[in-house]
PDB file of C-alpha atoms in Angstrom:
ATOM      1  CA  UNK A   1     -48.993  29.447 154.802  1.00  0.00           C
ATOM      2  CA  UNK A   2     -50.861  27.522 157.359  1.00  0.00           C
ATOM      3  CA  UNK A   3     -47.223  26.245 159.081  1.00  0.00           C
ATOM      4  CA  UNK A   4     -46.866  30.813 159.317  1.00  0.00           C
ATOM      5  CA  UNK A   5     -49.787  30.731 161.149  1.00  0.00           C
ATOM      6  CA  UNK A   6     -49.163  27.940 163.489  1.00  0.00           C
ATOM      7  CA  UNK A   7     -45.776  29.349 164.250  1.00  0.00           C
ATOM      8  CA  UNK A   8     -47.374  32.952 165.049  1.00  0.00           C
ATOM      9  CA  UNK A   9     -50.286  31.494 166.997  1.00  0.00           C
ATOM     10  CA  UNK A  10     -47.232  29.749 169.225  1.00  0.00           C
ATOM     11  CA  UNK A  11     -45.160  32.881 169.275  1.00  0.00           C
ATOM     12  CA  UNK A  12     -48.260  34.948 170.781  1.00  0.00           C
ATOM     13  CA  UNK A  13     -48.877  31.940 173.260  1.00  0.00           C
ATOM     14  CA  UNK A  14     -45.501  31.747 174.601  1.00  0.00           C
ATOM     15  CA  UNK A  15     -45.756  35.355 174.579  1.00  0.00           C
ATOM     16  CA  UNK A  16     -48.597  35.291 177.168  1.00  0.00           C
ATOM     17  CA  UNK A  17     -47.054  33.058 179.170  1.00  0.00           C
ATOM     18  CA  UNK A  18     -44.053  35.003 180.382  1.00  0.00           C
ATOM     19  CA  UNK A  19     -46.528  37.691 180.287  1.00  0.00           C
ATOM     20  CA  UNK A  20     -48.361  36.322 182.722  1.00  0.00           C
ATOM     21  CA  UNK A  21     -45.530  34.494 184.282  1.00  0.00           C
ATOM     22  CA  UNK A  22     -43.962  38.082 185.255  1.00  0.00           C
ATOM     23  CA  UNK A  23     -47.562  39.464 186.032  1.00  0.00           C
ATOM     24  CA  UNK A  24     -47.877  36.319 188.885  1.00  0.00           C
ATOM     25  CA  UNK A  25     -44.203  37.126 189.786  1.00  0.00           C
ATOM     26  CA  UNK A  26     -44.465  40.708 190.216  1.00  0.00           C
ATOM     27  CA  UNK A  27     -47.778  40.353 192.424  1.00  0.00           C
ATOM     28  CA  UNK A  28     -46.006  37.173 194.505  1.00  0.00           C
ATOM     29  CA  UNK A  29     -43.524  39.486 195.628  1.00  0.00           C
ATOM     30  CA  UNK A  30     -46.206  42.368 196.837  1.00  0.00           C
ATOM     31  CA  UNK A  31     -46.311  43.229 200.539  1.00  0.00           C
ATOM     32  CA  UNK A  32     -49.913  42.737 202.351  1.00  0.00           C
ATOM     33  CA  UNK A  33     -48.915  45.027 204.651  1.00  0.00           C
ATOM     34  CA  UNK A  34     -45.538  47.389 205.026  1.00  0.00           C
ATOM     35  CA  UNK A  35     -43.433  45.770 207.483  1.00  0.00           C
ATOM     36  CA  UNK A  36     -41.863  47.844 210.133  1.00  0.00           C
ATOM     37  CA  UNK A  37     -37.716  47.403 211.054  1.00  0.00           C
ATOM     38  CA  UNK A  38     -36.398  46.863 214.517  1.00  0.00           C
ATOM     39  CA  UNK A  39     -35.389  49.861 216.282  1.00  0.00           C
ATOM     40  CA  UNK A  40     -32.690  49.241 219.043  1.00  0.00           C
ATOM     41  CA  UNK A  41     -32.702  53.172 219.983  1.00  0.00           C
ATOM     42  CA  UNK A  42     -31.643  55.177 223.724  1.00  0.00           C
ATOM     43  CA  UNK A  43     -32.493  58.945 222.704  1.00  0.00           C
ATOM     44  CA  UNK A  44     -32.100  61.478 225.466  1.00  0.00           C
ATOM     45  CA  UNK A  45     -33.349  64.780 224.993  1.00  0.00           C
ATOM     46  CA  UNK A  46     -33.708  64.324 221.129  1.00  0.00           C
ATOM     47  CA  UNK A  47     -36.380  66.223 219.229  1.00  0.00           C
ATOM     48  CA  UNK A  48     -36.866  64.146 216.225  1.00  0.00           C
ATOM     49  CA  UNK A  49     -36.795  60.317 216.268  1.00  0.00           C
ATOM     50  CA  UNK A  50     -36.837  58.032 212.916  1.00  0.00           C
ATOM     51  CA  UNK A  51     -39.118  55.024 212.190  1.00  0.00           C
ATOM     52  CA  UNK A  52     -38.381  53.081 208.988  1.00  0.00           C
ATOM     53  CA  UNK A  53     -40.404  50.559 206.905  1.00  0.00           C
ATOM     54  CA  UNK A  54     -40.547  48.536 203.925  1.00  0.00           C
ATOM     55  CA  UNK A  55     -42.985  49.053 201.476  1.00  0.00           C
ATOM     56  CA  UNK A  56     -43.832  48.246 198.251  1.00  0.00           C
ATOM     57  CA  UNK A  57     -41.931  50.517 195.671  1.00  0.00           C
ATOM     58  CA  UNK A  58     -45.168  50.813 193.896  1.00  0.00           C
ATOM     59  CA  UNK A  59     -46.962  52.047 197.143  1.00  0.00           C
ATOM     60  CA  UNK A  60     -48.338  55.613 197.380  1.00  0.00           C
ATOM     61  CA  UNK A  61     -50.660  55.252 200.705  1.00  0.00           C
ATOM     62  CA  UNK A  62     -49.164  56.243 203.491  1.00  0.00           C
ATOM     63  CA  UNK A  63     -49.372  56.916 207.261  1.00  0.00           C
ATOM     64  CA  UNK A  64     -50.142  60.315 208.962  1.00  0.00           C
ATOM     65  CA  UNK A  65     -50.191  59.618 212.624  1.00  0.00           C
ATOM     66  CA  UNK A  66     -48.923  57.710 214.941  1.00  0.00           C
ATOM     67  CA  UNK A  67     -49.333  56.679 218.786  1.00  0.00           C
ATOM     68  CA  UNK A  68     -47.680  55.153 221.377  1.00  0.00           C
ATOM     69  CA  UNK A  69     -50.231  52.587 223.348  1.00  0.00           C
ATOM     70  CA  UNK A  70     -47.470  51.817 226.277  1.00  0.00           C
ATOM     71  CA  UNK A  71     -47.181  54.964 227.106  1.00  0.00           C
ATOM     72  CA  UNK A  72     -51.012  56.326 226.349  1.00  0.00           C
ATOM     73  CA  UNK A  73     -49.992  59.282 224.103  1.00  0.00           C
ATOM     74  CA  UNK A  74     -51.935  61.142 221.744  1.00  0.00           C
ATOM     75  CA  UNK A  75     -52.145  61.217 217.988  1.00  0.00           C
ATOM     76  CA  UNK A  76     -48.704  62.706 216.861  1.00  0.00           C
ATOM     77  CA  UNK A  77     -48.486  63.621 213.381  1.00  0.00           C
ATOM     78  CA  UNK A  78     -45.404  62.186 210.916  1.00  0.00           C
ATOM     79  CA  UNK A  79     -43.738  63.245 207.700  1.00  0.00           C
ATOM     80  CA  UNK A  80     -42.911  60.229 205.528  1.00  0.00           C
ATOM     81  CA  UNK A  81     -40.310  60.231 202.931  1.00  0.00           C
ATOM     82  CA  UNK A  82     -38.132  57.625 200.762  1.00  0.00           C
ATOM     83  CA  UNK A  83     -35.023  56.236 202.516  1.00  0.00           C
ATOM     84  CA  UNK A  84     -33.737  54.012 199.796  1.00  0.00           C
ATOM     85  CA  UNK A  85     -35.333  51.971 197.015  1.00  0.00           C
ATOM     86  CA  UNK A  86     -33.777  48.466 195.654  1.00  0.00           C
ATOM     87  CA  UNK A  87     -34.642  47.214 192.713  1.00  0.00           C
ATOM     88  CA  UNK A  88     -38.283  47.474 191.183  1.00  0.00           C
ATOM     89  CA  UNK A  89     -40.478  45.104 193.841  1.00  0.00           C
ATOM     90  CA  UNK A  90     -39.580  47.674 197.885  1.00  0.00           C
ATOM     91  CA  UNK A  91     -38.648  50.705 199.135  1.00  0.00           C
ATOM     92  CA  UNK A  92     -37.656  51.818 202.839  1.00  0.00           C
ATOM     93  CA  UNK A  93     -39.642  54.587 204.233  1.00  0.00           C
ATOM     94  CA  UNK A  94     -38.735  57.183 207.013  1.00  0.00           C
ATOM     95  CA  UNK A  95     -40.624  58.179 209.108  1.00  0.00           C
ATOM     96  CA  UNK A  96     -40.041  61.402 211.425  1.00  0.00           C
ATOM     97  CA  UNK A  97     -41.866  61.828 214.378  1.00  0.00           C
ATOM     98  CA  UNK A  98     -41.419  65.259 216.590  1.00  0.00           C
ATOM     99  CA  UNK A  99     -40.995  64.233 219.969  1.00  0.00           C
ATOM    100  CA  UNK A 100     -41.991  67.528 221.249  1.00  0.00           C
ATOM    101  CA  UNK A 101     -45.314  66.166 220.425  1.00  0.00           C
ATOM    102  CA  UNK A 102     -44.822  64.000 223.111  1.00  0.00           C
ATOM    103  CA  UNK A 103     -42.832  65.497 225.739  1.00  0.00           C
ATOM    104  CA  UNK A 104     -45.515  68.624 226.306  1.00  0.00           C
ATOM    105  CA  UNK A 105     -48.989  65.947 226.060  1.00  0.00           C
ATOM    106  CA  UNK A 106     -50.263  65.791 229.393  1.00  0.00           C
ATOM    107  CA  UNK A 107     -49.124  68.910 231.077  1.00  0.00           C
ATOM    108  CA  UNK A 108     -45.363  67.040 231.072  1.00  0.00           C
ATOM    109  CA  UNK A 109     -46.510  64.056 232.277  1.00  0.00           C
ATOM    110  CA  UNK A 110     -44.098  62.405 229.950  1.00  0.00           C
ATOM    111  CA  UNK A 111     -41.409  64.215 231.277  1.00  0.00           C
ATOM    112  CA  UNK A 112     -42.121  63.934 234.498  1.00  0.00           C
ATOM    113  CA  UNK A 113     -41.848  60.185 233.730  1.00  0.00           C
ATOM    114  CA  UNK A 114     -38.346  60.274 231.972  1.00  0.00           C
ATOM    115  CA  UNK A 115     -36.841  62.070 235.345  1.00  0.00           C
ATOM    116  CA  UNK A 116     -37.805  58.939 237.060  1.00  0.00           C
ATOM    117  CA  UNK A 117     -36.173  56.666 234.536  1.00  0.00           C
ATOM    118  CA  UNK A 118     -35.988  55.715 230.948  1.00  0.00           C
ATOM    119  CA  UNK A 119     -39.475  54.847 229.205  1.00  0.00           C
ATOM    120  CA  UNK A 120     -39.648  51.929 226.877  1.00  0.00           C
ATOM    121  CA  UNK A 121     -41.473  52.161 223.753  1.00  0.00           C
ATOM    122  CA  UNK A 122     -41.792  48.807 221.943  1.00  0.00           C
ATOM    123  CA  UNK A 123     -45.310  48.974 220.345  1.00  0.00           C
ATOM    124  CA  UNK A 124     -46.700  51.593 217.856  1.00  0.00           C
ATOM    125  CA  UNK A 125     -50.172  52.683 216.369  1.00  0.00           C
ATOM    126  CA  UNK A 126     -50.275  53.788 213.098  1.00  0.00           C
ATOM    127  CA  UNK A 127     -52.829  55.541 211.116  1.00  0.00           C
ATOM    128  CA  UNK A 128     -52.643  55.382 207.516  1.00  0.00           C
ATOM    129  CA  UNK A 129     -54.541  57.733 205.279  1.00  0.00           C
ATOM    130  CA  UNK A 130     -57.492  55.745 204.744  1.00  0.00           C
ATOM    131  CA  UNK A 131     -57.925  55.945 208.650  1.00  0.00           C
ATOM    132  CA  UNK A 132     -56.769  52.175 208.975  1.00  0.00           C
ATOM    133  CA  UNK A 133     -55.531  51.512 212.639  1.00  0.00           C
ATOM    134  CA  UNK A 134     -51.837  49.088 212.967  1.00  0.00           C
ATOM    135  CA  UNK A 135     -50.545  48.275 215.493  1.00  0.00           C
ATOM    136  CA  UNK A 136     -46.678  47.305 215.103  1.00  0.00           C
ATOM    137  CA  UNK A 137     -43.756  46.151 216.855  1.00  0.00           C
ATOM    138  CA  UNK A 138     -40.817  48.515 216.348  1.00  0.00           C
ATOM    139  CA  UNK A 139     -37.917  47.199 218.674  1.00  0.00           C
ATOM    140  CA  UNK A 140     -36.979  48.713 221.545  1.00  0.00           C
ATOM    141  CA  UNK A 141     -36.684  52.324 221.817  1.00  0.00           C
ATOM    142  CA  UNK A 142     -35.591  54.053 225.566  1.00  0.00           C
ATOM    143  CA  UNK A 143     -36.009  57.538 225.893  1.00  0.00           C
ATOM    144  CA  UNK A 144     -34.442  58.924 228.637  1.00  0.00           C
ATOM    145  CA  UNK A 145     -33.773  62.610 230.447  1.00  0.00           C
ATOM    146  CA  UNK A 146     -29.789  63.879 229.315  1.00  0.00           C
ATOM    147  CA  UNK A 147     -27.138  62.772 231.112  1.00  0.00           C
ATOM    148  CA  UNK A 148     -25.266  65.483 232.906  1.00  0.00           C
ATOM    149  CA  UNK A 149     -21.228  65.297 231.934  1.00  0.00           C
ATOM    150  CA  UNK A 150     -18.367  67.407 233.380  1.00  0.00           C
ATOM    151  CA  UNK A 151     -15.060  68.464 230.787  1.00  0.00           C
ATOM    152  CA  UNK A 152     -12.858  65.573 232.309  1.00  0.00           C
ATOM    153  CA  UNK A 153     -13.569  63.789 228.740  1.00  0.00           C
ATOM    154  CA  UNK A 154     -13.902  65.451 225.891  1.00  0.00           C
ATOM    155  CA  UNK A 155     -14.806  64.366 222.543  1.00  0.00           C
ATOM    156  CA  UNK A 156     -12.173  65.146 220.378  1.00  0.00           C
ATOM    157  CA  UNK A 157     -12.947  63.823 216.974  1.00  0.00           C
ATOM    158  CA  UNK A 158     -16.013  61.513 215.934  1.00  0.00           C
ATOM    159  CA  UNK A 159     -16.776  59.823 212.524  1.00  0.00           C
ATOM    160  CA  UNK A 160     -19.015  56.985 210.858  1.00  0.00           C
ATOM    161  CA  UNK A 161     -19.424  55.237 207.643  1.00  0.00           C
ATOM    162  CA  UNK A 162     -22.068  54.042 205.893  1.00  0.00           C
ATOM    163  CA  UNK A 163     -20.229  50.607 205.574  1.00  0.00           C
ATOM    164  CA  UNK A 164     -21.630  50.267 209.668  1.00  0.00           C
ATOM    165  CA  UNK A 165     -18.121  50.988 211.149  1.00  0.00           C
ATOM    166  CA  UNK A 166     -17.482  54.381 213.195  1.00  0.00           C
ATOM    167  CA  UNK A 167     -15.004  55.816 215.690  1.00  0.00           C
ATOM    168  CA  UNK A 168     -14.441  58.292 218.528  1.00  0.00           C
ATOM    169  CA  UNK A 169     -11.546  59.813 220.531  1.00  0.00           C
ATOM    170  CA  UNK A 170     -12.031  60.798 223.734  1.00  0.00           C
ATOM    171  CA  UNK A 171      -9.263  62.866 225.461  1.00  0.00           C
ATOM    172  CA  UNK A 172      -8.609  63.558 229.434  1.00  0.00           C
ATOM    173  CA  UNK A 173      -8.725  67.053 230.507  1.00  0.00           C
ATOM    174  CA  UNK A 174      -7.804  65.623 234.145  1.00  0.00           C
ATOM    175  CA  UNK A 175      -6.798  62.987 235.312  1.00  0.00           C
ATOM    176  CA  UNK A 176      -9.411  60.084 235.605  1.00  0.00           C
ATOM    177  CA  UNK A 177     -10.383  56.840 236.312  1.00  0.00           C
ATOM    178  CA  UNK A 178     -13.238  55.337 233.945  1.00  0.00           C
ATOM    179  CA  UNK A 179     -15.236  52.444 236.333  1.00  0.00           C
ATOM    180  CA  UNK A 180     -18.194  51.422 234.134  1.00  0.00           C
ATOM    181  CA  UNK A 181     -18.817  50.953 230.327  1.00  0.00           C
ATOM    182  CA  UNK A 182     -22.806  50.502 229.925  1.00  0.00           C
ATOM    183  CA  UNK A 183     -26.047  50.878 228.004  1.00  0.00           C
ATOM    184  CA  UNK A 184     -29.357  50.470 227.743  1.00  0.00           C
ATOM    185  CA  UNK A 185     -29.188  48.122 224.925  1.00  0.00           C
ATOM    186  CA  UNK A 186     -25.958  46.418 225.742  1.00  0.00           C
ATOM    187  CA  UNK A 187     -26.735  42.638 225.255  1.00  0.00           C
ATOM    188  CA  UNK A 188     -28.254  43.866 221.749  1.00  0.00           C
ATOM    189  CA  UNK A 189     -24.972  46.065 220.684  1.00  0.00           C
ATOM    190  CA  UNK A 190     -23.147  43.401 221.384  1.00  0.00           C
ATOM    191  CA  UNK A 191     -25.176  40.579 219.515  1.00  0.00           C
ATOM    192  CA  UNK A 192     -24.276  42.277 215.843  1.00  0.00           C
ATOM    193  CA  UNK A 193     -21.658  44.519 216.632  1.00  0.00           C
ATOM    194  CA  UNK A 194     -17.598  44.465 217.878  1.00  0.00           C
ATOM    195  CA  UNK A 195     -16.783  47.527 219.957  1.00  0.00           C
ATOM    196  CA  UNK A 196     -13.384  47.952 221.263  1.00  0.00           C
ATOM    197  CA  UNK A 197     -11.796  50.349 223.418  1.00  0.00           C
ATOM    198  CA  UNK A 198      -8.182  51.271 222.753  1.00  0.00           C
ATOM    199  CA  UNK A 199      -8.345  48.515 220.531  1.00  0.00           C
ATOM    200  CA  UNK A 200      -9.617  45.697 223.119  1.00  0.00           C
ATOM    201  CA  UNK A 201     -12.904  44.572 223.125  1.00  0.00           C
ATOM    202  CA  UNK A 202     -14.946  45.751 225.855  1.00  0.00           C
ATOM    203  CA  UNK A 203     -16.164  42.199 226.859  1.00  0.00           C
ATOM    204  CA  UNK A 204     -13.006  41.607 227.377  1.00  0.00           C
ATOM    205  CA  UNK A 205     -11.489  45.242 228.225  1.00  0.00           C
ATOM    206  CA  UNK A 206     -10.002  45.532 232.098  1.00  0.00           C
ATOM    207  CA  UNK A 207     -11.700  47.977 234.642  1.00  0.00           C
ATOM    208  CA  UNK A 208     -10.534  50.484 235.966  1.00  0.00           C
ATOM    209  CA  UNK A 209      -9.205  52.432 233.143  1.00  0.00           C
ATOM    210  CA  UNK A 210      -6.918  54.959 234.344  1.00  0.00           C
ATOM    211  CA  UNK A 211      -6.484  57.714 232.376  1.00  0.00           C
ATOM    212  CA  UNK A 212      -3.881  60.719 232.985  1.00  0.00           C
ATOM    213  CA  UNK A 213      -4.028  64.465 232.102  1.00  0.00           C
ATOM    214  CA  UNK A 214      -3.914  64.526 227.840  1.00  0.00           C
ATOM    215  CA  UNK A 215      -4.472  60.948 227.624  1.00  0.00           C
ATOM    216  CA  UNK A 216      -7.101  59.103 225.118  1.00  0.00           C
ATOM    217  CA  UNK A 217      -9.659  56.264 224.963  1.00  0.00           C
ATOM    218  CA  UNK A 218     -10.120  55.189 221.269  1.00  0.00           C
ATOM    219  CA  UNK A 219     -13.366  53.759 220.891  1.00  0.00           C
ATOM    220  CA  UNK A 220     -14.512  52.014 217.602  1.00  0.00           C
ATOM    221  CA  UNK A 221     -17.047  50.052 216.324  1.00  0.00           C
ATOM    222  CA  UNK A 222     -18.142  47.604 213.787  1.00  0.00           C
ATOM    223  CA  UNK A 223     -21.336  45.668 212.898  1.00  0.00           C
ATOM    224  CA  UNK A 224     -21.376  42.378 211.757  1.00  0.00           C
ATOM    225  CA  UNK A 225     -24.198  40.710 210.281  1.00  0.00           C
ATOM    226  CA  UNK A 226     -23.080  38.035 208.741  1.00  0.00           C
ATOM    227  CA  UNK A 227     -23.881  35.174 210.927  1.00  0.00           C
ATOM    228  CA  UNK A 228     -27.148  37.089 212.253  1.00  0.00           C
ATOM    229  CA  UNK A 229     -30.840  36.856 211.025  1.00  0.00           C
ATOM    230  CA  UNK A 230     -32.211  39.236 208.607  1.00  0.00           C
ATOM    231  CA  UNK A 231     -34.053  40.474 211.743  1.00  0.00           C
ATOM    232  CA  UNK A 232     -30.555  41.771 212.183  1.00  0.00           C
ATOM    233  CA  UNK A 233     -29.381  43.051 209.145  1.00  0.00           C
ATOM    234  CA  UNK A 234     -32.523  44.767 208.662  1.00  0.00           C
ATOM    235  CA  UNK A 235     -32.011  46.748 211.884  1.00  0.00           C
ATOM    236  CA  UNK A 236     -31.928  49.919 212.889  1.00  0.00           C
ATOM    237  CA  UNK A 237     -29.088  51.203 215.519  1.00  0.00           C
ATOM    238  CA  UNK A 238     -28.950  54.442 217.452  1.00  0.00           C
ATOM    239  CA  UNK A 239     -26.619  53.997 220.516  1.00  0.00           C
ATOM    240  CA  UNK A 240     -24.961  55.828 223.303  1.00  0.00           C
ATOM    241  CA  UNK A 241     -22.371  53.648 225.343  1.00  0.00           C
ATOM    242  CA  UNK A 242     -21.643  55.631 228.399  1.00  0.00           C
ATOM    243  CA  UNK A 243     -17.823  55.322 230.053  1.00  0.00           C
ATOM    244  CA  UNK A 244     -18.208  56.963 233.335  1.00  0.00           C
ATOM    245  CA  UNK A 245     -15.971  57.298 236.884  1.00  0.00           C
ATOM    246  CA  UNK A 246     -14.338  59.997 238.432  1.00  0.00           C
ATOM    247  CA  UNK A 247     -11.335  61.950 238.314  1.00  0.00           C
ATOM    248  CA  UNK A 248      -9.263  63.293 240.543  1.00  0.00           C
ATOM    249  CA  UNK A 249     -11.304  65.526 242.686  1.00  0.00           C
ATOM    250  CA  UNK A 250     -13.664  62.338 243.286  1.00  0.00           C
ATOM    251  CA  UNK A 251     -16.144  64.259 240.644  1.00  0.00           C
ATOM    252  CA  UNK A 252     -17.914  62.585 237.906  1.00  0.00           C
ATOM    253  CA  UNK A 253     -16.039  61.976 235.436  1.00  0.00           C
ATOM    254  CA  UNK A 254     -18.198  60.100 231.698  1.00  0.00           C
ATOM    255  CA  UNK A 255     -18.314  60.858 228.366  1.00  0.00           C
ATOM    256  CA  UNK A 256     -20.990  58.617 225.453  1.00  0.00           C
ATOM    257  CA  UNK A 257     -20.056  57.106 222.364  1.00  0.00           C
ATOM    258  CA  UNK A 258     -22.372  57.760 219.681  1.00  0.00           C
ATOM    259  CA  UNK A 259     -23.325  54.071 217.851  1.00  0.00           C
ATOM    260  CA  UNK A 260     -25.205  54.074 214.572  1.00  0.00           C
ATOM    261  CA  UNK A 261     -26.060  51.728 211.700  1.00  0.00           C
ATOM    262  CA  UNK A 262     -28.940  51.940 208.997  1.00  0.00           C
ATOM    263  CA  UNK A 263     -29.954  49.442 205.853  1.00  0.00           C
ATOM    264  CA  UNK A 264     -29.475  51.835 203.123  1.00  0.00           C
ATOM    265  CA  UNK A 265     -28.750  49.314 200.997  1.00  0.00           C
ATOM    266  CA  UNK A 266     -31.032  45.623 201.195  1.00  0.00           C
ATOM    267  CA  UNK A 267     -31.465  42.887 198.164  1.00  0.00           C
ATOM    268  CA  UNK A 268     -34.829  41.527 197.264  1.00  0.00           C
ATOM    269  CA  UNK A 269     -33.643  38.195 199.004  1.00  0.00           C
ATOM    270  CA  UNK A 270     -33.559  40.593 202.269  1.00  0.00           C
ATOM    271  CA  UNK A 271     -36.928  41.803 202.552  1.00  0.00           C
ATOM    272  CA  UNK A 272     -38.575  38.192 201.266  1.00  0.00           C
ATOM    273  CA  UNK A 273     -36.502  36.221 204.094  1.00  0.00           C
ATOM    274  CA  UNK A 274     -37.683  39.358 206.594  1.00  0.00           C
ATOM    275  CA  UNK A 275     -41.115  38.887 205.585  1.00  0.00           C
ATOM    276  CA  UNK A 276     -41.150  34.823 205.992  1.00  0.00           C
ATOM    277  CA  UNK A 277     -39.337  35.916 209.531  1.00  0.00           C
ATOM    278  CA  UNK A 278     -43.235  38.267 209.843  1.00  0.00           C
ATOM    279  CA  UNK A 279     -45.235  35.486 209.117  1.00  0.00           C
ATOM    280  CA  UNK A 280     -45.436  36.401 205.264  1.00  0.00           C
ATOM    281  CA  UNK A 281     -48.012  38.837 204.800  1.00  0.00           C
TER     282      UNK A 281
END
């Protein structure tokens, strides 16, 4: 009888072990503070732009405005909602901000700013509901007036993946001669991603590209994070490479290239080696 009880009073201590074994576990792997992805974005004339964090999947504050300190802008109000969830310990959140917000604050000024050139947003200032002020580092983010194209390239088919790979085909309405391939965010697209052009690599890819009447430019790309950071992996890509020149009136002759890549899918391992990367909060 008294070896029963000795046995039970070790089963309920072992029992309170892992108990609180997975308690200190579960709370080890809690965020202080949501941590906010890199944004490598060039938007022109967009109306909606996309901010994503982790959080804890547990979470249920969140943030209601937001402000941009580089640029002096007003309170804008955001819609949050879940990207994707991993697992029982984080969660990526979206964030939509309405750049029309922005665009008509100060009687245009904003706009009057992007006709000049491109504004750079790196910084942000969140609000969450409990009135708490953050301010966060979000990447780089270049918003920029549209670029005016002529028909000499036209898009003729488009697609992505959610594997980070996408393509376009661009066909020649007229004769043309393409002079430049460039971006905003070049050195950055080129860090985690191959891009090719007619299926050579546009590091590598000879200039001029002469194009005649009916002819194509392939374009595809593919990210690669293997032998990158986490800061990398856990990035967020919207980008336009531009091919531009002239065609055979001597008018201007460009078309973009649409590159995107999101984290919909991230391991535990991800967001714990991102948040050593933070400092570890």
């Amino acid at each position: 009888m008294e070896d029963n009880k000795k046995l039970l009073a070790l089963g309920i201590f072992i029992l309170i072990l892992v108990w609180a074994g997975n308690l200190w576990y579960f709370y080890d792997h809690q965020l202080g503070e949501p941590l906010f992805l890199q944004h490598f974005y060039e938007l022109r004339d967009m109306e909606q732009m996309e901010i994503y964090y982790v959080d804890n999947a547990s979470a249920k504050d969140t943030f209601f405005h937001i402000s941009f300190p580089e640029i002096n802008s007003a309170p804008i109000p955001v819609n949050v909602s879940m990207s994707s969830r991993n697992g029982k310990y984080y969660k990526i959140n979206k964030m939509s901000i309405d750049l029309n917000y922005l665009l008509l604050q100060g009687r245009n000024q904003v706009k009057n700013l992007l006709v000049e050139k491109p504004i750079l947003l790196t910084r942000m200032l969140v609000q969450n509901s409990k009135g708490k002020r953050t301010e966060v580092d979000i990447g780089k983010i270049y918003l920029a007036s549209s670029k005016q194209f002529n028909k000499s390239l036209k898009m003729q088919s488009t697609s992505s993946s959610n594997d980070n790979t996408g393509s376009v085909l661009l066909r020649a309405e007229d004769t043309a001669e393409i002079t430049r391939i460039e971006s905003s965010l070049l050195d950055e697209l080129l860090t985690y991603a191959n891009v090719t052009i007619n299926n050579v690599s546009i590091n590598d890819i000879p200039l001029p590209i002469k194009l005649e009447s009916g002819g194509t430019l392939a374009g595809n790309y593919a990210f690669n994070f293997n032998d990158t950071s986490v800061t990398g992996r856990m990035s967020v890509f919207n980008i336009h490479l531009y091919l531009s020149g002239t065609n055979s009136k001597g008018e201007n002759a460009a078309a973009s290239f649409y590159i995107r890549s999101i984290p919909y899918y991230f391991r535990t391992a991800d967001i714990e080696a991102l948040r050593a990367e933070k400092g570890g909060k």
